[in-house]
Amino acid sequence: MSRMEEIQRICFNRGIIFPTAEIYSTISGFFDYGPVGTLLKKKFIDYWREFFVKSEDNILEMEGSIILPESVFKASGHLESFVDPIAQCLKCKSIHRADELIQDKTGKFVEGKPVKELTEIIKKEKIKCPRCGSELSEVKLFNLMLKTEISPLGGQTGYLRPETAQNIFTAFQRLFRVARSKLPFGVAQVGRSFRNEISPRNFIVRVREFNQVEIEMFYDPEKPDCKNFDGVKNKKIVIFTRDAQKNDKEPIKITAEDAVKKKIVPNEWMAYFLAKEFEFYKSLGIPEDALRFRHMLPEETPHYSDGNLDLEIKFDFGWKETVGNAVRTDHDLKNHMKFSGKDLTVTTDDKRKIVPNVVEPSFGIDRTIYGILTHCFIEDKKRGWNWFKFPAKIAPYTVAIFPLVNKDGIPEKSMEVYKTLKKEFDVLYDDSGSIGRRYARADEVGTIFAVTVDYDSLEKDSCTVRHRDTTKQVRIKIKDLVSIVNKLINKEVDFEKVGSPIK
Ligand code: GAP
């Protein structure tokens, strides 16, 4: 079993993530988060919010509608340009992404080529249907948005949004007023997005319904400086420049400040977010050598962007974009002004009437979660089971409680400990099977501490605490558990010093 298959097996079996409606023949590209996955995702979002929203004084959060009228996507350009090239098998009728049938000499899929050229390459290189080996049709463009009819009589077309961003642009006037009509300001949104992907693949990496967290950071294009830039300017980030991509060179490591000075990154706002993202992803347990920002080549850059520096993670199947960082300029606000007839300009302190510019970090939650699952996964022959070394901030469960035996007042005492800890942490209670099996189950979902309640717990109010990462155990007083666990997850004390060690 490959590493990826083993991760999926644990996800399916332990209530982390599994296919949607799998009792029926499933449609690919949809996944449900089970109880453990829901906690992981919730904690990831809380941590993201703490890192990118609460830590700033000029970023607000909103929650917009998922279905939006067609007019929004006419203006944003999605109706015309949010397309992928497809080719259909003339025999078995299966549909394929045309750009993924063709690889360049380095093995990379070709992207951004016009349909005519793709059709010619398919013919010239005699590329056949990957499923049955038959002839393929001419290449056509396919719009990735999912369409729906609004109102009982129909006639009003809506789309499930393909990105969370558009709510922010369409509500811009109101949001700007809430921000006391001052630039720069940002708006964040956490929510679902939908894309009718032609070939969903790699578990939750490319799906049809997914979760995004996006920030639209509005600023005056004549004053693109970021006031908090000093705090990050010396932080180093890894950038895979266009030059390095074209000439087979390695990515460069450079400070955020130098990246702006050398015009590798277009402005301070973009560099600010890149530096924060790099720190954030490292703190999620993803090593630095599995992270890089790739300057997208012109032909791959989305229709709304003046340039993208996307954060990529190295997965088992290769590098994959996980955060799209786009310079959206005034593209969206200008087009919404044109199509809606509403004035979305703002007046600056020095009385200039402008359309704000935007940089946009757009995080894929599911892809990030797969990045975390991949890089926190420990294959552990010594223990005899594999487990996830989730950082404390996002571990679904902080503590597991195990009654040693199910008699003599131990279950009651264990329940008491469980209820007390539950007020502070996410806690798992497990009273079935051997202690070894219970450790294995707790480790498999990345639970940081396992507390065993035994006969001494009844007499001396003490319990055994085992640490997930080392399997070392200490004996501590039950009355001190909450404060010790808090200190441990905040890294204020060493595990081995909080109680008497157990050999
Ligand atoms: N608002 C800009 C935007 O949506 P994007 O690069 O198309 O940009 C941003 O998407 C992120 O959303 C991606 O980097 C990825 O993590 C996630 N994403 C996009 N399509 C996805 C899909 N089909 N399945 C899972 N995640 C997806």
PDB file of N, CA and C in Angstrom, residues 197-291:
ATOM      1  N   GLU A 197     -15.169  20.097 -11.853  1.00  0.00           N
ATOM      2  CA  GLU A 197     -13.875  19.615 -12.363  1.00  0.00           C
ATOM      3  C   GLU A 197     -14.071  18.430 -13.312  1.00  0.00           C
ATOM      4  N   ILE A 198     -13.311  18.421 -14.382  1.00  0.00           N
ATOM      5  CA  ILE A 198     -13.455  17.361 -15.388  1.00  0.00           C
ATOM      6  C   ILE A 198     -12.902  16.043 -14.855  1.00  0.00           C
ATOM      7  N   SER A 199     -11.748  16.133 -14.202  1.00  0.00           N
ATOM      8  CA  SER A 199     -11.215  14.892 -13.625  1.00  0.00           C
ATOM      9  C   SER A 199     -10.745  15.138 -12.197  1.00  0.00           C
ATOM     10  N   PRO A 200     -11.684  14.996 -11.216  1.00  0.00           N
ATOM     11  CA  PRO A 200     -11.271  15.125  -9.815  1.00  0.00           C
ATOM     12  C   PRO A 200     -10.212  14.070  -9.514  1.00  0.00           C
ATOM     13  N   ARG A 201      -9.222  14.416  -8.694  1.00  0.00           N
ATOM     14  CA  ARG A 201      -8.183  13.417  -8.419  1.00  0.00           C
ATOM     15  C   ARG A 201      -7.399  13.746  -7.161  1.00  0.00           C
ATOM     16  N   ASN A 202      -6.592  12.752  -6.745  1.00  0.00           N
ATOM     17  CA  ASN A 202      -5.728  12.887  -5.570  1.00  0.00           C
ATOM     18  C   ASN A 202      -6.521  13.220  -4.307  1.00  0.00           C
ATOM     19  N   PHE A 203      -7.523  12.366  -4.025  1.00  0.00           N
ATOM     20  CA  PHE A 203      -8.282  12.458  -2.773  1.00  0.00           C
ATOM     21  C   PHE A 203      -8.940  13.833  -2.672  1.00  0.00           C
ATOM     22  N   ILE A 204      -8.614  14.666  -1.653  1.00  0.00           N
ATOM     23  CA  ILE A 204      -9.297  15.959  -1.507  1.00  0.00           C
ATOM     24  C   ILE A 204      -8.539  17.100  -2.177  1.00  0.00           C
ATOM     25  N   VAL A 205      -7.580  16.762  -3.029  1.00  0.00           N
ATOM     26  CA  VAL A 205      -6.764  17.808  -3.647  1.00  0.00           C
ATOM     27  C   VAL A 205      -7.517  18.496  -4.792  1.00  0.00           C
ATOM     28  N   ARG A 206      -8.174  17.702  -5.615  1.00  0.00           N
ATOM     29  CA  ARG A 206      -8.997  18.318  -6.664  1.00  0.00           C
ATOM     30  C   ARG A 206     -10.390  17.708  -6.607  1.00  0.00           C
ATOM     31  N   VAL A 207     -11.313  18.488  -6.028  1.00  0.00           N
ATOM     32  CA  VAL A 207     -12.678  18.008  -5.832  1.00  0.00           C
ATOM     33  C   VAL A 207     -13.652  19.007  -6.447  1.00  0.00           C
ATOM     34  N   ARG A 208     -14.941  18.664  -6.399  1.00  0.00           N
ATOM     35  CA  ARG A 208     -15.924  19.554  -7.042  1.00  0.00           C
ATOM     36  C   ARG A 208     -16.565  20.510  -6.046  1.00  0.00           C
ATOM     37  N   GLU A 209     -16.555  20.145  -4.770  1.00  0.00           N
ATOM     38  CA  GLU A 209     -17.040  21.043  -3.716  1.00  0.00           C
ATOM     39  C   GLU A 209     -15.911  21.142  -2.716  1.00  0.00           C
ATOM     40  N   PHE A 210     -15.464  22.355  -2.423  1.00  0.00           N
ATOM     41  CA  PHE A 210     -14.319  22.492  -1.526  1.00  0.00           C
ATOM     42  C   PHE A 210     -14.448  23.747  -0.678  1.00  0.00           C
ATOM     43  N   ASN A 211     -13.499  23.913   0.212  1.00  0.00           N
ATOM     44  CA  ASN A 211     -13.539  25.034   1.165  1.00  0.00           C
ATOM     45  C   ASN A 211     -12.360  25.959   0.898  1.00  0.00           C
ATOM     46  N   GLN A 212     -12.657  27.245   0.897  1.00  0.00           N
ATOM     47  CA  GLN A 212     -11.582  28.235   0.690  1.00  0.00           C
ATOM     48  C   GLN A 212     -11.586  29.240   1.839  1.00  0.00           C
ATOM     49  N   VAL A 213     -10.452  29.853   2.078  1.00  0.00           N
ATOM     50  CA  VAL A 213     -10.402  31.084   2.892  1.00  0.00           C
ATOM     51  C   VAL A 213      -9.641  32.100   2.052  1.00  0.00           C
ATOM     52  N   GLU A 214     -10.302  33.224   1.798  1.00  0.00           N
ATOM     53  CA  GLU A 214      -9.689  34.226   0.928  1.00  0.00           C
ATOM     54  C   GLU A 214      -9.661  35.578   1.628  1.00  0.00           C
ATOM     55  N   ILE A 215      -8.650  36.348   1.288  1.00  0.00           N
ATOM     56  CA  ILE A 215      -8.606  37.749   1.746  1.00  0.00           C
ATOM     57  C   ILE A 215      -8.500  38.616   0.504  1.00  0.00           C
ATOM     58  N   GLU A 216      -9.365  39.617   0.411  1.00  0.00           N
ATOM     59  CA  GLU A 216      -9.193  40.648  -0.613  1.00  0.00           C
ATOM     60  C   GLU A 216      -8.640  41.864   0.122  1.00  0.00           C
ATOM     61  N   MET A 217      -7.410  42.223  -0.200  1.00  0.00           N
ATOM     62  CA  MET A 217      -6.769  43.364   0.483  1.00  0.00           C
ATOM     63  C   MET A 217      -6.817  44.561  -0.465  1.00  0.00           C
ATOM     64  N   PHE A 218      -7.630  45.546  -0.116  1.00  0.00           N
ATOM     65  CA  PHE A 218      -7.823  46.727  -0.976  1.00  0.00           C
ATOM     66  C   PHE A 218      -6.826  47.808  -0.586  1.00  0.00           C
ATOM     67  N   TYR A 219      -6.159  48.391  -1.573  1.00  0.00           N
ATOM     68  CA  TYR A 219      -5.211  49.467  -1.282  1.00  0.00           C
ATOM     69  C   TYR A 219      -5.190  50.488  -2.417  1.00  0.00           C
ATOM     70  N   ASP A 220      -4.632  51.642  -2.103  1.00  0.00           N
ATOM     71  CA  ASP A 220      -4.508  52.716  -3.080  1.00  0.00           C
ATOM     72  C   ASP A 220      -3.294  52.389  -3.972  1.00  0.00           C
ATOM     73  N   PRO A 221      -3.478  52.239  -5.283  1.00  0.00           N
ATOM     74  CA  PRO A 221      -2.334  51.838  -6.132  1.00  0.00           C
ATOM     75  C   PRO A 221      -1.189  52.851  -6.105  1.00  0.00           C
ATOM     76  N   GLU A 222      -1.501  54.092  -5.721  1.00  0.00           N
ATOM     77  CA  GLU A 222      -0.408  55.077  -5.634  1.00  0.00           C
ATOM     78  C   GLU A 222       0.304  55.014  -4.284  1.00  0.00           C
ATOM     79  N   LYS A 223      -0.285  54.292  -3.331  1.00  0.00           N
ATOM     80  CA  LYS A 223       0.365  54.144  -2.017  1.00  0.00           C
ATOM     81  C   LYS A 223       0.369  52.661  -1.647  1.00  0.00           C
ATOM     82  N   PRO A 224       1.172  51.863  -2.357  1.00  0.00           N
ATOM     83  CA  PRO A 224       1.088  50.413  -2.157  1.00  0.00           C
ATOM     84  C   PRO A 224       1.897  49.899  -0.960  1.00  0.00           C
ATOM     85  N   ASP A 225       2.353  50.814  -0.070  1.00  0.00           N
ATOM     86  CA  ASP A 225       3.164  50.339   1.049  1.00  0.00           C
ATOM     87  C   ASP A 225       2.290  49.757   2.160  1.00  0.00           C
ATOM     88  N   CYS A 226       2.871  48.765   2.826  1.00  0.00           N
ATOM     89  CA  CYS A 226       2.136  48.033   3.856  1.00  0.00           C
ATOM     90  C   CYS A 226       2.737  48.407   5.208  1.00  0.00           C
ATOM     91  N   LYS A 227       1.894  48.912   6.106  1.00  0.00           N
ATOM     92  CA  LYS A 227       2.458  49.485   7.337  1.00  0.00           C
ATOM     93  C   LYS A 227       3.112  48.447   8.260  1.00  0.00           C
ATOM     94  N   ASN A 228       2.721  47.202   8.149  1.00  0.00           N
ATOM     95  CA  ASN A 228       3.331  46.181   9.021  1.00  0.00           C
ATOM     96  C   ASN A 228       4.485  45.439   8.346  1.00  0.00           C
ATOM     97  N   PHE A 229       4.924  45.950   7.208  1.00  0.00           N
ATOM     98  CA  PHE A 229       5.933  45.218   6.437  1.00  0.00           C
ATOM     99  C   PHE A 229       7.236  45.017   7.214  1.00  0.00           C
ATOM    100  N   ASP A 230       7.591  46.010   8.041  1.00  0.00           N
ATOM    101  CA  ASP A 230       8.832  45.912   8.827  1.00  0.00           C
ATOM    102  C   ASP A 230       8.894  44.619   9.645  1.00  0.00           C
ATOM    103  N   GLY A 231       7.748  44.188  10.130  1.00  0.00           N
ATOM    104  CA  GLY A 231       7.684  42.985  10.965  1.00  0.00           C
ATOM    105  C   GLY A 231       8.057  41.708  10.208  1.00  0.00           C
ATOM    106  N   VAL A 232       7.978  41.718   8.884  1.00  0.00           N
ATOM    107  CA  VAL A 232       8.250  40.484   8.123  1.00  0.00           C
ATOM    108  C   VAL A 232       9.383  40.649   7.109  1.00  0.00           C
ATOM    109  N   LYS A 233       9.874  41.885   6.942  1.00  0.00           N
ATOM    110  CA  LYS A 233      10.743  42.139   5.775  1.00  0.00           C
ATOM    111  C   LYS A 233      12.030  41.306   5.762  1.00  0.00           C
ATOM    112  N   ASN A 234      12.494  40.879   6.955  1.00  0.00           N
ATOM    113  CA  ASN A 234      13.720  40.067   6.966  1.00  0.00           C
ATOM    114  C   ASN A 234      13.456  38.566   6.897  1.00  0.00           C
ATOM    115  N   LYS A 235      12.203  38.208   6.845  1.00  0.00           N
ATOM    116  CA  LYS A 235      11.880  36.774   6.762  1.00  0.00           C
ATOM    117  C   LYS A 235      12.201  36.274   5.354  1.00  0.00           C
ATOM    118  N   LYS A 236      12.787  35.064   5.317  1.00  0.00           N
ATOM    119  CA  LYS A 236      13.165  34.510   4.008  1.00  0.00           C
ATOM    120  C   LYS A 236      12.060  33.626   3.452  1.00  0.00           C
ATOM    121  N   ILE A 237      11.856  33.746   2.156  1.00  0.00           N
ATOM    122  CA  ILE A 237      10.872  32.886   1.486  1.00  0.00           C
ATOM    123  C   ILE A 237      11.557  32.227   0.279  1.00  0.00           C
ATOM    124  N   VAL A 238      10.975  31.136  -0.185  1.00  0.00           N
ATOM    125  CA  VAL A 238      11.558  30.433  -1.339  1.00  0.00           C
ATOM    126  C   VAL A 238      10.684  30.715  -2.562  1.00  0.00           C
ATOM    127  N   ILE A 239      11.314  31.244  -3.624  1.00  0.00           N
ATOM    128  CA  ILE A 239      10.540  31.580  -4.825  1.00  0.00           C
ATOM    129  C   ILE A 239      11.098  30.847  -6.044  1.00  0.00           C
ATOM    130  N   PHE A 240      10.205  30.187  -6.765  1.00  0.00           N
ATOM    131  CA  PHE A 240      10.567  29.532  -8.013  1.00  0.00           C
ATOM    132  C   PHE A 240      10.216  30.531  -9.123  1.00  0.00           C
ATOM    133  N   THR A 241      11.231  31.283  -9.523  1.00  0.00           N
ATOM    134  CA  THR A 241      10.988  32.392 -10.454  1.00  0.00           C
ATOM    135  C   THR A 241      10.676  31.858 -11.863  1.00  0.00           C
ATOM    136  N   ARG A 242      10.150  32.774 -12.694  1.00  0.00           N
ATOM    137  CA  ARG A 242       9.869  32.372 -14.085  1.00  0.00           C
ATOM    138  C   ARG A 242      11.170  31.981 -14.776  1.00  0.00           C
ATOM    139  N   ASP A 243      12.222  32.759 -14.477  1.00  0.00           N
ATOM    140  CA  ASP A 243      13.518  32.482 -15.097  1.00  0.00           C
ATOM    141  C   ASP A 243      14.004  31.075 -14.698  1.00  0.00           C
ATOM    142  N   ALA A 244      13.893  30.742 -13.404  1.00  0.00           N
ATOM    143  CA  ALA A 244      14.346  29.423 -12.945  1.00  0.00           C
ATOM    144  C   ALA A 244      13.537  28.301 -13.595  1.00  0.00           C
ATOM    145  N   GLN A 245      12.229  28.547 -13.765  1.00  0.00           N
ATOM    146  CA  GLN A 245      11.386  27.507 -14.382  1.00  0.00           C
ATOM    147  C   GLN A 245      11.777  27.262 -15.837  1.00  0.00           C
ATOM    148  N   LYS A 246      12.048  28.384 -16.543  1.00  0.00           N
ATOM    149  CA  LYS A 246      12.351  28.242 -17.979  1.00  0.00           C
ATOM    150  C   LYS A 246      13.740  27.673 -18.210  1.00  0.00           C
ATOM    151  N   ASN A 247      14.672  27.999 -17.298  1.00  0.00           N
ATOM    152  CA  ASN A 247      16.066  27.617 -17.549  1.00  0.00           C
ATOM    153  C   ASN A 247      16.572  26.496 -16.642  1.00  0.00           C
ATOM    154  N   ASP A 248      15.631  25.732 -16.123  1.00  0.00           N
ATOM    155  CA  ASP A 248      16.005  24.561 -15.317  1.00  0.00           C
ATOM    156  C   ASP A 248      16.890  24.906 -14.134  1.00  0.00           C
ATOM    157  N   LYS A 249      16.590  26.023 -13.454  1.00  0.00           N
ATOM    158  CA  LYS A 249      17.410  26.408 -12.292  1.00  0.00           C
ATOM    159  C   LYS A 249      16.628  26.136 -11.017  1.00  0.00           C
ATOM    160  N   GLU A 250      17.350  26.216  -9.890  1.00  0.00           N
ATOM    161  CA  GLU A 250      16.719  25.966  -8.594  1.00  0.00           C
ATOM    162  C   GLU A 250      15.942  27.202  -8.136  1.00  0.00           C
ATOM    163  N   PRO A 251      14.917  27.029  -7.277  1.00  0.00           N
ATOM    164  CA  PRO A 251      14.248  28.189  -6.681  1.00  0.00           C
ATOM    165  C   PRO A 251      15.233  29.010  -5.840  1.00  0.00           C
ATOM    166  N   ILE A 252      14.949  30.280  -5.627  1.00  0.00           N
ATOM    167  CA  ILE A 252      15.854  31.122  -4.837  1.00  0.00           C
ATOM    168  C   ILE A 252      15.269  31.340  -3.441  1.00  0.00           C
ATOM    169  N   LYS A 253      16.177  31.575  -2.469  1.00  0.00           N
ATOM    170  CA  LYS A 253      15.719  31.904  -1.117  1.00  0.00           C
ATOM    171  C   LYS A 253      16.068  33.370  -0.891  1.00  0.00           C
ATOM    172  N   ILE A 254      15.102  34.172  -0.539  1.00  0.00           N
ATOM    173  CA  ILE A 254      15.303  35.611  -0.531  1.00  0.00           C
ATOM    174  C   ILE A 254      14.444  36.252   0.555  1.00  0.00           C
ATOM    175  N   THR A 255      14.894  37.384   1.108  1.00  0.00           N
ATOM    176  CA  THR A 255      14.059  38.045   2.121  1.00  0.00           C
ATOM    177  C   THR A 255      12.881  38.713   1.423  1.00  0.00           C
ATOM    178  N   ALA A 256      11.810  38.929   2.183  1.00  0.00           N
ATOM    179  CA  ALA A 256      10.620  39.577   1.610  1.00  0.00           C
ATOM    180  C   ALA A 256      11.006  40.962   1.082  1.00  0.00           C
ATOM    181  N   GLU A 257      11.864  41.647   1.819  1.00  0.00           N
ATOM    182  CA  GLU A 257      12.266  42.998   1.398  1.00  0.00           C
ATOM    183  C   GLU A 257      13.027  42.969   0.063  1.00  0.00           C
ATOM    184  N   ASP A 258      14.000  42.070  -0.060  1.00  0.00           N
ATOM    185  CA  ASP A 258      14.767  41.988  -1.317  1.00  0.00           C
ATOM    186  C   ASP A 258      13.889  41.553  -2.488  1.00  0.00           C
ATOM    187  N   ALA A 259      12.917  40.687  -2.192  1.00  0.00           N
ATOM    188  CA  ALA A 259      12.031  40.223  -3.277  1.00  0.00           C
ATOM    189  C   ALA A 259      11.261  41.404  -3.871  1.00  0.00           C
ATOM    190  N   VAL A 260      10.896  42.377  -3.022  1.00  0.00           N
ATOM    191  CA  VAL A 260      10.196  43.566  -3.541  1.00  0.00           C
ATOM    192  C   VAL A 260      11.205  44.468  -4.260  1.00  0.00           C
ATOM    193  N   LYS A 261      12.373  44.695  -3.613  1.00  0.00           N
ATOM    194  CA  LYS A 261      13.386  45.583  -4.219  1.00  0.00           C
ATOM    195  C   LYS A 261      13.797  45.099  -5.599  1.00  0.00           C
ATOM    196  N   LYS A 262      13.951  43.776  -5.743  1.00  0.00           N
ATOM    197  CA  LYS A 262      14.390  43.224  -7.034  1.00  0.00           C
ATOM    198  C   LYS A 262      13.227  42.971  -7.986  1.00  0.00           C
ATOM    199  N   LYS A 263      12.038  43.440  -7.575  1.00  0.00           N
ATOM    200  CA  LYS A 263      10.816  43.332  -8.401  1.00  0.00           C
ATOM    201  C   LYS A 263      10.424  41.883  -8.737  1.00  0.00           C
ATOM    202  N   ILE A 264      10.836  40.956  -7.859  1.00  0.00           N
ATOM    203  CA  ILE A 264      10.418  39.558  -8.046  1.00  0.00           C
ATOM    204  C   ILE A 264       8.979  39.420  -7.543  1.00  0.00           C
ATOM    205  N   VAL A 265       8.692  40.185  -6.475  1.00  0.00           N
ATOM    206  CA  VAL A 265       7.327  40.278  -5.959  1.00  0.00           C
ATOM    207  C   VAL A 265       6.870  41.718  -6.230  1.00  0.00           C
ATOM    208  N   PRO A 266       5.639  41.893  -6.772  1.00  0.00           N
ATOM    209  CA  PRO A 266       5.279  43.224  -7.288  1.00  0.00           C
ATOM    210  C   PRO A 266       5.130  44.331  -6.248  1.00  0.00           C
ATOM    211  N   ASN A 267       4.733  44.027  -5.026  1.00  0.00           N
ATOM    212  CA  ASN A 267       4.594  45.112  -4.042  1.00  0.00           C
ATOM    213  C   ASN A 267       4.669  44.572  -2.611  1.00  0.00           C
ATOM    214  N   GLU A 268       4.707  45.507  -1.653  1.00  0.00           N
ATOM    215  CA  GLU A 268       4.866  45.118  -0.243  1.00  0.00           C
ATOM    216  C   GLU A 268       3.692  44.285   0.263  1.00  0.00           C
ATOM    217  N   TRP A 269       2.472  44.622  -0.196  1.00  0.00           N
ATOM    218  CA  TRP A 269       1.317  43.866   0.302  1.00  0.00           C
ATOM    219  C   TRP A 269       1.431  42.392  -0.056  1.00  0.00           C
ATOM    220  N   MET A 270       1.821  42.145  -1.304  1.00  0.00           N
ATOM    221  CA  MET A 270       1.964  40.753  -1.728  1.00  0.00           C
ATOM    222  C   MET A 270       3.085  40.083  -0.917  1.00  0.00           C
ATOM    223  N   ALA A 271       4.214  40.769  -0.773  1.00  0.00           N
ATOM    224  CA  ALA A 271       5.350  40.181  -0.045  1.00  0.00           C
ATOM    225  C   ALA A 271       4.982  39.937   1.420  1.00  0.00           C
ATOM    226  N   TYR A 272       4.164  40.828   1.969  1.00  0.00           N
ATOM    227  CA  TYR A 272       3.720  40.677   3.365  1.00  0.00           C
ATOM    228  C   TYR A 272       2.969  39.351   3.541  1.00  0.00           C
ATOM    229  N   PHE A 273       2.033  39.111   2.638  1.00  0.00           N
ATOM    230  CA  PHE A 273       1.260  37.863   2.752  1.00  0.00           C
ATOM    231  C   PHE A 273       2.127  36.635   2.474  1.00  0.00           C
ATOM    232  N   LEU A 274       3.045  36.743   1.505  1.00  0.00           N
ATOM    233  CA  LEU A 274       3.898  35.577   1.208  1.00  0.00           C
ATOM    234  C   LEU A 274       4.733  35.202   2.442  1.00  0.00           C
ATOM    235  N   ALA A 275       5.291  36.235   3.107  1.00  0.00           N
ATOM    236  CA  ALA A 275       6.128  35.959   4.279  1.00  0.00           C
ATOM    237  C   ALA A 275       5.292  35.318   5.392  1.00  0.00           C
ATOM    238  N   LYS A 276       4.054  35.826   5.571  1.00  0.00           N
ATOM    239  CA  LYS A 276       3.204  35.252   6.621  1.00  0.00           C
ATOM    240  C   LYS A 276       2.786  33.815   6.271  1.00  0.00           C
ATOM    241  N   GLU A 277       2.477  33.598   4.993  1.00  0.00           N
ATOM    242  CA  GLU A 277       2.070  32.243   4.579  1.00  0.00           C
ATOM    243  C   GLU A 277       3.185  31.226   4.824  1.00  0.00           C
ATOM    244  N   PHE A 278       4.421  31.656   4.520  1.00  0.00           N
ATOM    245  CA  PHE A 278       5.558  30.736   4.677  1.00  0.00           C
ATOM    246  C   PHE A 278       5.685  30.299   6.141  1.00  0.00           C
ATOM    247  N   GLU A 279       5.567  31.282   7.056  1.00  0.00           N
ATOM    248  CA  GLU A 279       5.635  30.966   8.495  1.00  0.00           C
ATOM    249  C   GLU A 279       4.464  30.076   8.911  1.00  0.00           C
ATOM    250  N   PHE A 280       3.295  30.438   8.417  1.00  0.00           N
ATOM    251  CA  PHE A 280       2.067  29.725   8.786  1.00  0.00           C
ATOM    252  C   PHE A 280       2.148  28.250   8.378  1.00  0.00           C
ATOM    253  N   TYR A 281       2.545  28.001   7.141  1.00  0.00           N
ATOM    254  CA  TYR A 281       2.588  26.611   6.668  1.00  0.00           C
ATOM    255  C   TYR A 281       3.656  25.799   7.399  1.00  0.00           C
ATOM    256  N   LYS A 282       4.775  26.474   7.752  1.00  0.00           N
ATOM    257  CA  LYS A 282       5.803  25.737   8.514  1.00  0.00           C
ATOM    258  C   LYS A 282       5.242  25.359   9.892  1.00  0.00           C
ATOM    259  N   SER A 283       4.458  26.276  10.487  1.00  0.00           N
ATOM    260  CA  SER A 283       3.920  26.001  11.822  1.00  0.00           C
ATOM    261  C   SER A 283       2.858  24.902  11.789  1.00  0.00           C
ATOM    262  N   LEU A 284       2.384  24.543  10.589  1.00  0.00           N
ATOM    263  CA  LEU A 284       1.408  23.449  10.478  1.00  0.00           C
ATOM    264  C   LEU A 284       2.093  22.085  10.353  1.00  0.00           C
ATOM    265  N   GLY A 285       3.426  22.097  10.411  1.00  0.00           N
ATOM    266  CA  GLY A 285       4.160  20.826  10.351  1.00  0.00           C
ATOM    267  C   GLY A 285       4.647  20.489   8.947  1.00  0.00           C
ATOM    268  N   ILE A 286       4.578  21.451   8.016  1.00  0.00           N
ATOM    269  CA  ILE A 286       5.063  21.184   6.649  1.00  0.00           C
ATOM    270  C   ILE A 286       6.494  21.724   6.556  1.00  0.00           C
ATOM    271  N   PRO A 287       7.473  20.865   6.255  1.00  0.00           N
ATOM    272  CA  PRO A 287       8.864  21.332   6.269  1.00  0.00           C
ATOM    273  C   PRO A 287       9.154  22.334   5.162  1.00  0.00           C
ATOM    274  N   GLU A 288      10.154  23.177   5.416  1.00  0.00           N
ATOM    275  CA  GLU A 288      10.483  24.246   4.472  1.00  0.00           C
ATOM    276  C   GLU A 288      10.799  23.714   3.067  1.00  0.00           C
ATOM    277  N   ASP A 289      11.462  22.539   3.009  1.00  0.00           N
ATOM    278  CA  ASP A 289      11.829  22.047   1.674  1.00  0.00           C
ATOM    279  C   ASP A 289      10.642  21.485   0.896  1.00  0.00           C
ATOM    280  N   ALA A 290       9.467  21.488   1.513  1.00  0.00           N
ATOM    281  CA  ALA A 290       8.267  21.054   0.788  1.00  0.00           C
ATOM    282  C   ALA A 290       7.364  22.258   0.480  1.00  0.00           C
ATOM    283  N   LEU A 291       7.946  23.467   0.572  1.00  0.00           N
ATOM    284  CA  LEU A 291       7.171  24.691   0.327  1.00  0.00           C
ATOM    285  C   LEU A 291       7.909  25.602  -0.649  1.00  0.00           C
TER     286      LEU A 291
END
